[in-house]
Amino acid sequence: MAFRSFVEGDPDSEFIKNGMLSNIKSSGIVLNTFSELESVYLDHLKKDLKHERVFAVGPLLQPSDEHKERGGSNSLEVNHLLSWLDTCPDRSVVYVCFGSEAVLNNKQMEELALGLEKSGIKFIWIAKEPTLGHVAGEYGAVPTDFEDRVAGRGFVIKGWVPQIVILNHRAVGSFLTHCGGNCWSTNASVAIWSRSSH
């Protein structure tokens, strides 16, 4: 997954690149992925970088019940959310999450909120709050009164949620995401719609 988002000179990209170069010198590389998803990259490691001992062993996940109590705080009681999911029909809820790193700018937040509101679908939207690297007031703002307008059919959550528990719930039928490293591995059985966070 790192190859797709590599940016020359970016400290995070360079860190990943240096880690990969170190891995190439190892006796073997074990990756939490599967060949059907990333065969191009696995083949690159094997053929172009001449490292034959590359093993795709994923997706490897912890049991979902271990994830319910893990993580940080959020703006909603997890048990309340799971109880709400229990009342929803099978595969009727869209889970919206752009990962732990991506923060949408306010225009993107407005457009996403508008789409969710007009669609009439049930949803859970994990809204990443701005971090120190973002200009104050320009990122991560959920539109005013949006949560009131979608009350009963949609949740906006700021903070950690038990993603695997949610994605494995029978009511969740799709996952709108940026397709980062963890989103595909948490539930390969859910339909995934990718949307770039850039």
Coordinates of C-alpha atoms in Angstrom, one line a residue:
M1 CA 0.0 0.0 0.0
A2 CA 2.9 2.4 0.7
F3 CA 4.1 2.3 -2.9
R4 CA 1.0 4.0 -4.2
S5 CA 1.3 7.0 -2.0
F6 CA 5.0 7.6 -2.1
V7 CA 6.1 11.2 -2.4
E8 CA 9.8 11.9 -3.0
G9 CA 11.1 14.1 -0.2
D10 CA 8.1 13.6 2.1
P11 CA 9.5 12.6 5.6
D12 CA 6.8 9.9 6.0
S13 CA 7.3 8.5 2.5
E14 CA 11.1 8.5 3.0
F15 CA 10.7 6.7 6.3
I16 CA 8.7 4.0 4.6
K17 CA 11.1 3.8 1.7
N18 CA 14.1 3.4 4.1
G19 CA 12.2 0.7 6.0
M20 CA 11.4 -1.2 2.7
L21 CA 15.1 -0.9 1.6
S22 CA 16.1 -2.4 4.9
N23 CA 13.5 -5.2 4.5
I24 CA 15.0 -6.1 1.1
K25 CA 18.3 -7.0 2.9
S26 CA 16.4 -9.4 5.2
S27 CA 16.0 -13.2 4.9
G28 CA 12.3 -12.8 4.2
I29 CA 9.5 -10.3 4.2
V30 CA 6.1 -11.2 5.6
L31 CA 3.3 -8.8 4.7
N32 CA -0.3 -8.5 5.9
T33 CA -1.8 -8.4 2.5
F34 CA -3.0 -10.9 -0.2
S35 CA -1.8 -11.4 -3.8
E36 CA -5.3 -10.7 -5.3
L37 CA -5.1 -7.2 -3.9
E38 CA -1.5 -6.3 -4.3
S39 CA 0.1 -8.7 -6.8
V40 CA 1.8 -5.8 -8.7
Y41 CA 3.7 -4.8 -5.6
L42 CA 4.4 -8.3 -4.4
D43 CA 5.7 -9.1 -7.9
H44 CA 7.9 -5.9 -7.8
L45 CA 9.5 -7.1 -4.6
K46 CA 10.1 -10.6 -6.0
K47 CA 11.2 -9.8 -9.5
D48 CA 12.5 -6.2 -9.8
L49 CA 14.1 -6.1 -6.3
K50 CA 15.3 -9.8 -6.5
H51 CA 13.8 -10.8 -3.2
E52 CA 12.2 -14.2 -3.6
R53 CA 11.2 -14.8 0.0
V54 CA 8.1 -12.5 0.1
F55 CA 5.1 -13.9 1.8
A56 CA 1.6 -12.5 1.7
V57 CA -0.3 -13.9 4.7
G58 CA -3.2 -11.5 5.1
P59 CA -5.6 -10.2 5.8
L60 CA -4.7 -11.0 9.5
L61 CA -7.2 -9.6 11.9
Q62 CA -7.7 -9.8 15.7
P63 CA -11.0 -11.3 16.8
S64 CA -13.6 -8.6 16.6
D65 CA -14.6 -8.8 20.3
E66 CA -11.1 -7.7 21.3
H67 CA -11.6 -4.4 19.4
K68 CA -14.8 -3.3 21.2
E69 CA -13.1 -1.9 24.3
R70 CA -9.7 -0.9 22.7
G71 CA -8.7 2.6 21.5
G72 CA -9.3 6.1 22.7
S73 CA -12.4 8.1 23.4
N74 CA -15.0 9.3 21.0
S75 CA -18.0 11.5 20.9
L76 CA -20.5 8.6 21.1
E77 CA -21.0 5.7 23.4
V78 CA -20.0 2.6 21.5
N79 CA -22.8 0.4 23.0
H80 CA -25.4 3.0 21.9
L81 CA -24.0 2.8 18.3
L82 CA -24.0 -1.0 18.3
S83 CA -27.6 -1.0 19.6
W84 CA -28.6 1.3 16.8
L85 CA -27.0 -1.0 14.3
D86 CA -29.0 -3.9 15.7
T87 CA -32.2 -2.1 14.7
C88 CA -31.1 -1.5 11.1
P89 CA -31.9 -3.9 8.3
D90 CA -29.1 -6.1 6.9
R91 CA -26.5 -4.3 4.7
S92 CA -28.4 -1.0 4.9
V93 CA -25.7 1.2 6.6
V94 CA -22.8 2.9 4.9
Y95 CA -19.6 3.2 7.0
V96 CA -17.7 6.4 6.1
C97 CA -14.1 6.7 7.3
F98 CA -11.1 8.2 5.6
G99 CA -8.6 6.7 8.0
S100 CA -6.7 7.9 11.0
E101 CA -4.4 10.2 9.0
A102 CA -6.5 11.9 6.4
V103 CA -8.3 15.1 7.5
L104 CA -10.8 16.5 5.0
N105 CA -10.9 20.2 4.4
N106 CA -14.1 22.1 5.1
K107 CA -15.3 22.1 1.5
Q108 CA -14.8 18.3 1.3
M109 CA -16.7 18.0 4.6
E110 CA -19.6 20.1 3.3
E111 CA -19.8 18.0 0.1
L112 CA -19.7 14.7 1.9
A113 CA -22.4 15.9 4.3
L114 CA -24.6 17.1 1.5
G115 CA -24.3 13.8 -0.3
L116 CA -25.1 11.8 2.9
E117 CA -28.0 14.0 3.7
K118 CA -29.5 13.9 0.2
S119 CA -29.0 10.2 -0.2
G120 CA -31.4 9.3 2.5
I121 CA -29.2 6.4 3.5
K122 CA -28.3 5.2 7.0
F123 CA -24.7 5.9 7.8
I124 CA -21.9 6.1 10.3
W125 CA -19.3 8.9 9.5
I126 CA -16.1 8.9 11.4
A127 CA -14.9 12.6 11.1
K128 CA -11.2 13.0 11.8
E129 CA -10.5 16.2 13.7
P130 CA -7.7 18.5 12.6
T131 CA -4.2 18.0 14.0
L132 CA -1.4 20.4 14.6
G133 CA -0.4 20.4 10.9
H134 CA -3.8 21.8 9.7
V135 CA -4.7 25.5 9.5
A136 CA -7.2 26.2 12.3
G137 CA -10.8 26.5 11.1
E138 CA -10.1 25.2 7.6
Y139 CA -10.3 21.4 8.2
G140 CA -12.6 18.9 9.8
A141 CA -15.6 21.0 10.5
V142 CA -18.9 19.2 10.3
P143 CA -21.5 21.6 8.8
T144 CA -23.7 23.4 11.3
D145 CA -26.9 21.6 12.1
F146 CA -26.0 18.6 9.9
E147 CA -26.2 16.1 12.8
D148 CA -29.7 17.4 13.8
R149 CA -30.9 17.1 10.2
V150 CA -29.8 13.4 9.9
A151 CA -30.7 12.4 13.5
G152 CA -32.0 8.9 13.7
R153 CA -30.4 7.7 10.4
G154 CA -26.9 8.9 10.7
F155 CA -24.1 9.3 13.2
V156 CA -21.1 11.6 13.0
I157 CA -18.4 10.3 15.4
K158 CA -15.2 12.3 16.3
G159 CA -12.6 9.9 17.7
W160 CA -11.9 6.2 17.9
V161 CA -14.4 3.5 17.1
P162 CA -14.2 -0.3 17.0
Q163 CA -14.0 -0.4 13.2
I164 CA -13.7 -4.1 12.9
V165 CA -16.8 -4.6 15.1
I166 CA -18.7 -2.1 13.1
L167 CA -17.7 -3.5 9.7
N168 CA -18.5 -7.0 10.7
H169 CA -22.0 -6.0 11.9
R170 CA -24.7 -7.5 9.6
A171 CA -26.3 -4.0 9.1
V172 CA -23.2 -2.5 7.5
G173 CA -23.2 -3.1 3.7
S174 CA -20.7 -0.7 2.3
F175 CA -17.5 1.2 3.3
L176 CA -16.7 4.7 1.8
T177 CA -13.0 5.2 2.3
H178 CA -9.7 6.5 1.0
C179 CA -8.4 2.9 0.7
G180 CA -5.5 3.3 3.1
G181 CA -3.5 0.4 4.5
N182 CA -6.0 -0.7 7.2
C183 CA -9.3 -0.1 5.5
W184 CA -9.3 -3.0 3.1
S185 CA -7.8 -5.4 5.6
T186 CA -10.5 -4.8 8.3
N187 CA -13.2 -6.4 6.2
A188 CA -12.8 -7.8 2.7
S189 CA -16.5 -8.9 2.6
V190 CA -17.9 -5.3 2.6
A191 CA -18.2 -3.4 -0.7
I192 CA -15.6 -0.6 -0.7
W193 CA -15.9 2.7 -2.5
S194 CA -12.6 4.5 -2.7
R195 CA -12.3 8.3 -2.6
S196 CA -9.0 10.0 -2.6
S197 CA -8.3 12.2 0.4
H198 CA -6.2 14.6 -1.6

